[in-house]
Tab-separated table of C-alpha atoms in Angstrom:
chain	number	residue	atom	x	y	z
T	14	UNK	CA	-24.189	23.998	10.109
T	15	UNK	CA	-20.600	25.081	10.165
T	16	UNK	CA	-19.560	22.775	7.386
T	17	UNK	CA	-22.344	23.244	5.436
T	18	UNK	CA	-21.763	26.887	5.407
T	19	UNK	CA	-17.958	26.074	4.885
T	20	UNK	CA	-18.439	23.623	1.345
T	21	UNK	CA	-21.995	24.048	0.773
T	22	UNK	CA	-22.493	20.619	1.315
T	23	UNK	CA	-26.383	21.146	1.160
T	24	UNK	CA	-26.561	22.469	-2.090
T	25	UNK	CA	-24.436	19.279	-2.790
T	26	UNK	CA	-26.586	16.931	-1.681
T	27	UNK	CA	-29.983	18.487	-3.147
T	28	UNK	CA	-28.346	18.678	-6.104
T	29	UNK	CA	-30.383	22.118	-6.525
T	30	UNK	CA	-29.078	23.211	-9.692
T	31	UNK	CA	-28.870	21.227	-13.379
T	32	UNK	CA	-25.726	20.482	-14.919
T	33	UNK	CA	-24.665	23.414	-17.304
T	34	UNK	CA	-22.200	24.768	-19.456
T	35	UNK	CA	-19.856	26.293	-16.800
T	36	UNK	CA	-17.236	29.166	-17.801
T	37	UNK	CA	-14.748	28.766	-15.266
T	38	UNK	CA	-12.615	31.376	-14.529
T	39	UNK	CA	-9.441	31.446	-12.851
T	40	UNK	CA	-9.030	33.170	-9.479
T	41	UNK	CA	-13.026	32.618	-8.956
T	42	UNK	CA	-13.390	28.806	-9.904
T	43	UNK	CA	-9.992	27.231	-9.860
T	44	UNK	CA	-6.412	28.696	-9.394
T	45	UNK	CA	-3.076	27.248	-10.894
T	46	UNK	CA	-0.922	25.867	-8.473
T	47	UNK	CA	2.774	27.457	-8.302
T	48	UNK	CA	4.817	25.658	-10.698
T	49	UNK	CA	7.020	24.262	-7.492
T	50	UNK	CA	3.918	22.365	-5.745
T	51	UNK	CA	2.421	21.090	-8.933
T	52	UNK	CA	2.910	17.346	-9.219
T	53	UNK	CA	2.886	14.928	-12.145
T	54	UNK	CA	-0.207	13.528	-13.357
T	55	UNK	CA	-2.462	13.251	-15.844
T	56	UNK	CA	-6.513	12.842	-16.549
T	57	UNK	CA	-6.834	12.632	-12.246
T	58	UNK	CA	-8.545	14.492	-9.423
T	59	UNK	CA	-6.632	14.148	-6.225
T	60	UNK	CA	-7.643	14.936	-2.562
T	61	UNK	CA	-5.589	16.222	-0.526
T	62	UNK	CA	-6.496	15.221	3.178
T	63	UNK	CA	-5.889	14.242	6.728
T	64	UNK	CA	-7.531	11.946	9.204
T	65	UNK	CA	-7.576	14.588	11.801
T	66	UNK	CA	-9.731	16.926	9.687
T	67	UNK	CA	-13.638	17.102	10.475
T	68	UNK	CA	-13.925	18.798	6.822
T	69	UNK	CA	-12.242	15.988	4.892
T	70	UNK	CA	-14.119	13.248	6.955
T	71	UNK	CA	-17.751	14.850	5.930
T	72	UNK	CA	-16.415	15.389	2.105
T	73	UNK	CA	-15.628	11.633	2.553
T	74	UNK	CA	-19.255	10.600	3.146
T	75	UNK	CA	-20.896	13.299	1.589
T	76	UNK	CA	-19.020	14.424	-1.527
T	77	UNK	CA	-16.442	12.082	-2.742
T	78	UNK	CA	-18.793	8.792	-3.459
T	79	UNK	CA	-20.673	10.857	-5.948
T	80	UNK	CA	-17.464	12.724	-7.441
T	81	UNK	CA	-15.744	9.591	-7.893
T	82	UNK	CA	-18.824	7.861	-9.602
T	83	UNK	CA	-19.348	10.958	-12.053
T	84	UNK	CA	-15.873	11.396	-12.974
T	85	UNK	CA	-15.172	11.718	-16.983
T	86	UNK	CA	-14.120	8.791	-18.940
T	87	UNK	CA	-10.482	8.178	-18.820
T	88	UNK	CA	-10.219	10.540	-15.349
T	89	UNK	CA	-9.399	8.621	-12.289
T	90	UNK	CA	-8.974	9.537	-8.883
T	91	UNK	CA	-6.368	9.365	-5.428
T	92	UNK	CA	-6.333	10.754	-2.324
T	93	UNK	CA	-3.083	11.945	-0.731
T	94	UNK	CA	-2.766	11.967	3.276
T	95	UNK	CA	-0.846	14.734	4.454
T	96	UNK	CA	1.398	13.823	7.504
T	97	UNK	CA	1.502	17.417	8.495
T	98	UNK	CA	-1.526	17.797	10.681
T	99	UNK	CA	-1.265	17.295	14.209
T	100	UNK	CA	-1.802	15.464	16.217
T	101	UNK	CA	0.395	12.525	14.892
T	102	UNK	CA	-0.314	13.189	11.607
T	103	UNK	CA	2.841	11.448	10.671
T	104	UNK	CA	2.009	7.961	12.467
T	105	UNK	CA	-1.408	8.265	10.594
T	106	UNK	CA	0.169	8.793	7.255
T	107	UNK	CA	2.482	5.598	7.966
T	108	UNK	CA	-0.236	3.212	8.869
T	109	UNK	CA	-2.381	4.351	6.094
T	110	UNK	CA	0.544	3.779	3.491
T	111	UNK	CA	1.253	0.029	4.853
T	112	UNK	CA	-2.633	-0.826	4.634
T	113	UNK	CA	-2.849	0.524	0.942
T	114	UNK	CA	0.748	-1.146	0.173
T	115	UNK	CA	-1.240	-4.461	1.207
T	116	UNK	CA	-4.830	-3.366	-0.253
T	117	UNK	CA	-7.208	-1.250	-1.121
T	118	UNK	CA	-9.913	-2.784	1.555
T	119	UNK	CA	-7.315	-3.052	4.485
T	120	UNK	CA	-6.479	0.867	3.765
T	121	UNK	CA	-10.333	2.018	3.823
T	122	UNK	CA	-10.816	-0.136	6.618
T	123	UNK	CA	-7.852	1.759	9.000
T	124	UNK	CA	-8.530	5.422	7.274
T	125	UNK	CA	-12.642	4.849	8.320
T	126	UNK	CA	-11.877	3.416	11.574
T	127	UNK	CA	-9.516	6.487	12.820
T	128	UNK	CA	-11.970	9.283	11.159
T	129	UNK	CA	-14.710	7.560	13.400
T	130	UNK	CA	-12.621	7.189	16.304
T	131	UNK	CA	-11.285	10.959	16.007
T	132	UNK	CA	-14.632	12.579	14.783
T	133	UNK	CA	-17.649	10.282	15.850
T	134	UNK	CA	-16.472	9.216	19.079
T	135	UNK	CA	-14.003	11.868	19.813
T	136	UNK	CA	-11.686	9.967	21.672
T	137	UNK	CA	-8.313	11.402	21.371
T	138	UNK	CA	-5.073	8.918	20.873
T	139	UNK	CA	-2.428	9.854	23.597
T	140	UNK	CA	0.896	8.736	21.346
T	141	UNK	CA	1.591	8.125	18.115
T	142	UNK	CA	1.906	4.283	18.924
T	143	UNK	CA	-1.486	4.196	20.427
T	144	UNK	CA	-2.836	5.520	17.067
T	145	UNK	CA	-0.903	2.890	15.338
T	146	UNK	CA	-1.927	0.251	17.338
T	147	UNK	CA	-5.532	1.231	17.069
T	148	UNK	CA	-4.971	1.797	12.899
T	149	UNK	CA	-3.492	-1.877	12.570
T	150	UNK	CA	-6.021	-3.487	14.817
T	151	UNK	CA	-8.564	-1.955	12.542
T	152	UNK	CA	-6.955	-3.078	9.365
T	153	UNK	CA	-6.402	-6.610	10.269
T	154	UNK	CA	-2.377	-5.737	9.956
T	155	UNK	CA	0.100	-7.479	12.823
T	156	UNK	CA	2.394	-5.178	14.235
T	157	UNK	CA	5.404	-7.556	12.762
T	158	UNK	CA	3.870	-7.151	9.081
T	159	UNK	CA	3.913	-3.191	9.693
T	160	UNK	CA	7.288	-3.293	11.214
T	161	UNK	CA	8.353	-5.367	8.192
T	162	UNK	CA	6.635	-2.847	5.353
T	163	UNK	CA	6.668	0.761	6.910
T	164	UNK	CA	10.752	1.082	5.761
T	165	UNK	CA	9.994	-0.240	2.025
T	166	UNK	CA	10.870	1.798	-0.849
T	167	UNK	CA	7.133	1.190	-1.894
T	168	UNK	CA	5.758	2.391	1.288
T	169	UNK	CA	8.813	5.079	1.222
T	170	UNK	CA	7.633	6.441	-2.089
T	171	UNK	CA	4.103	6.597	-1.008
T	172	UNK	CA	4.716	8.773	1.914
T	173	UNK	CA	6.358	11.346	-0.387
T	174	UNK	CA	4.050	11.436	-2.507
T	175	UNK	CA	1.545	11.949	-0.437
T	176	UNK	CA	3.295	14.907	0.741
T	177	UNK	CA	3.479	16.856	-1.952
T	178	UNK	CA	0.095	18.297	-0.928
T	179	UNK	CA	1.197	19.619	2.022
T	180	UNK	CA	2.076	22.670	0.039
T	181	UNK	CA	-1.193	22.412	-1.554
T	182	UNK	CA	-2.635	22.640	1.980
T	183	UNK	CA	-1.142	26.032	2.960
T	184	UNK	CA	-2.689	27.800	0.013
T	185	UNK	CA	-6.270	26.646	0.780
T	186	UNK	CA	-6.650	24.079	3.253
T	187	UNK	CA	-8.359	20.624	3.468
T	188	UNK	CA	-9.992	18.985	1.893
T	189	UNK	CA	-8.797	20.253	-1.367
T	190	UNK	CA	-9.202	18.907	-4.725
T	191	UNK	CA	-6.353	19.049	-7.578
T	192	UNK	CA	-7.170	18.059	-11.123
T	193	UNK	CA	-4.459	17.094	-13.224
T	194	UNK	CA	-1.595	18.044	-10.801
T	195	UNK	CA	-1.949	21.723	-11.592
T	196	UNK	CA	-5.158	23.143	-11.142
T	197	UNK	CA	-6.572	23.780	-7.649
T	198	UNK	CA	-10.534	23.860	-7.379
T	199	UNK	CA	-11.895	26.575	-5.192
T	200	UNK	CA	-14.080	24.658	-3.090
T	201	UNK	CA	-16.130	28.128	-1.762
T	202	UNK	CA	-17.228	28.571	-5.333
T	203	UNK	CA	-19.055	25.118	-5.536
T	204	UNK	CA	-23.068	25.248	-5.404
T	205	UNK	CA	-23.844	21.487	-6.480
T	206	UNK	CA	-22.550	18.313	-7.726
T	207	UNK	CA	-23.385	18.396	-11.100
T	208	UNK	CA	-21.058	22.113	-10.704
T	209	UNK	CA	-18.768	20.221	-9.164
T	210	UNK	CA	-18.539	17.781	-11.996
T	211	UNK	CA	-18.704	20.159	-14.765
T	212	UNK	CA	-15.930	21.646	-13.214
T	213	UNK	CA	-13.687	18.867	-13.477
T	214	UNK	CA	-14.708	18.038	-17.040
T	215	UNK	CA	-13.626	21.270	-18.128
T	216	UNK	CA	-10.435	21.417	-15.840
T	217	UNK	CA	-9.548	17.721	-16.862
T	218	UNK	CA	-9.079	19.167	-20.570
T	219	UNK	CA	-6.505	21.711	-20.025
């Protein structure tokens, strides 16, 4: 019930209110990010998350699929895994970045396996190396391939992009939803999936 209270996921799943015109209020439904933490994207919803965050896992399963399915035409979706949330957040980011560079399927396999082990099985990693070995095995990536790719410009640039979300996570916590790299949705104001869809639509036009 703690999660339901935090992000009103019950209302999301029930779809308890119909889609309607929504008068968005800055400070209530969303806030404009400070200029120094905004990032350069357009027509995009970006989720800031960590595999160490139980609420991010709930969002991944209960909210994100419907949200992505209902994105307005021309609006895409991305997710930034931040390295700052312990334990072993940096190692998790590195595994996920290498996996994503290789393929979306490998990225998803590593991400969901880490989520499940940490939150479903409650099995703690004893070291960053153990997390890396587990993540790679679940994604079908060899240690040699990981060692070869982790220092490449492509992976380093992806990690740097993801860590733009660290400052945003400090503002409201995670998961965080940002529209157009500028507008941070107040997740506590969301009452249903149709309402979230409408908020994304309106903010994407700004």
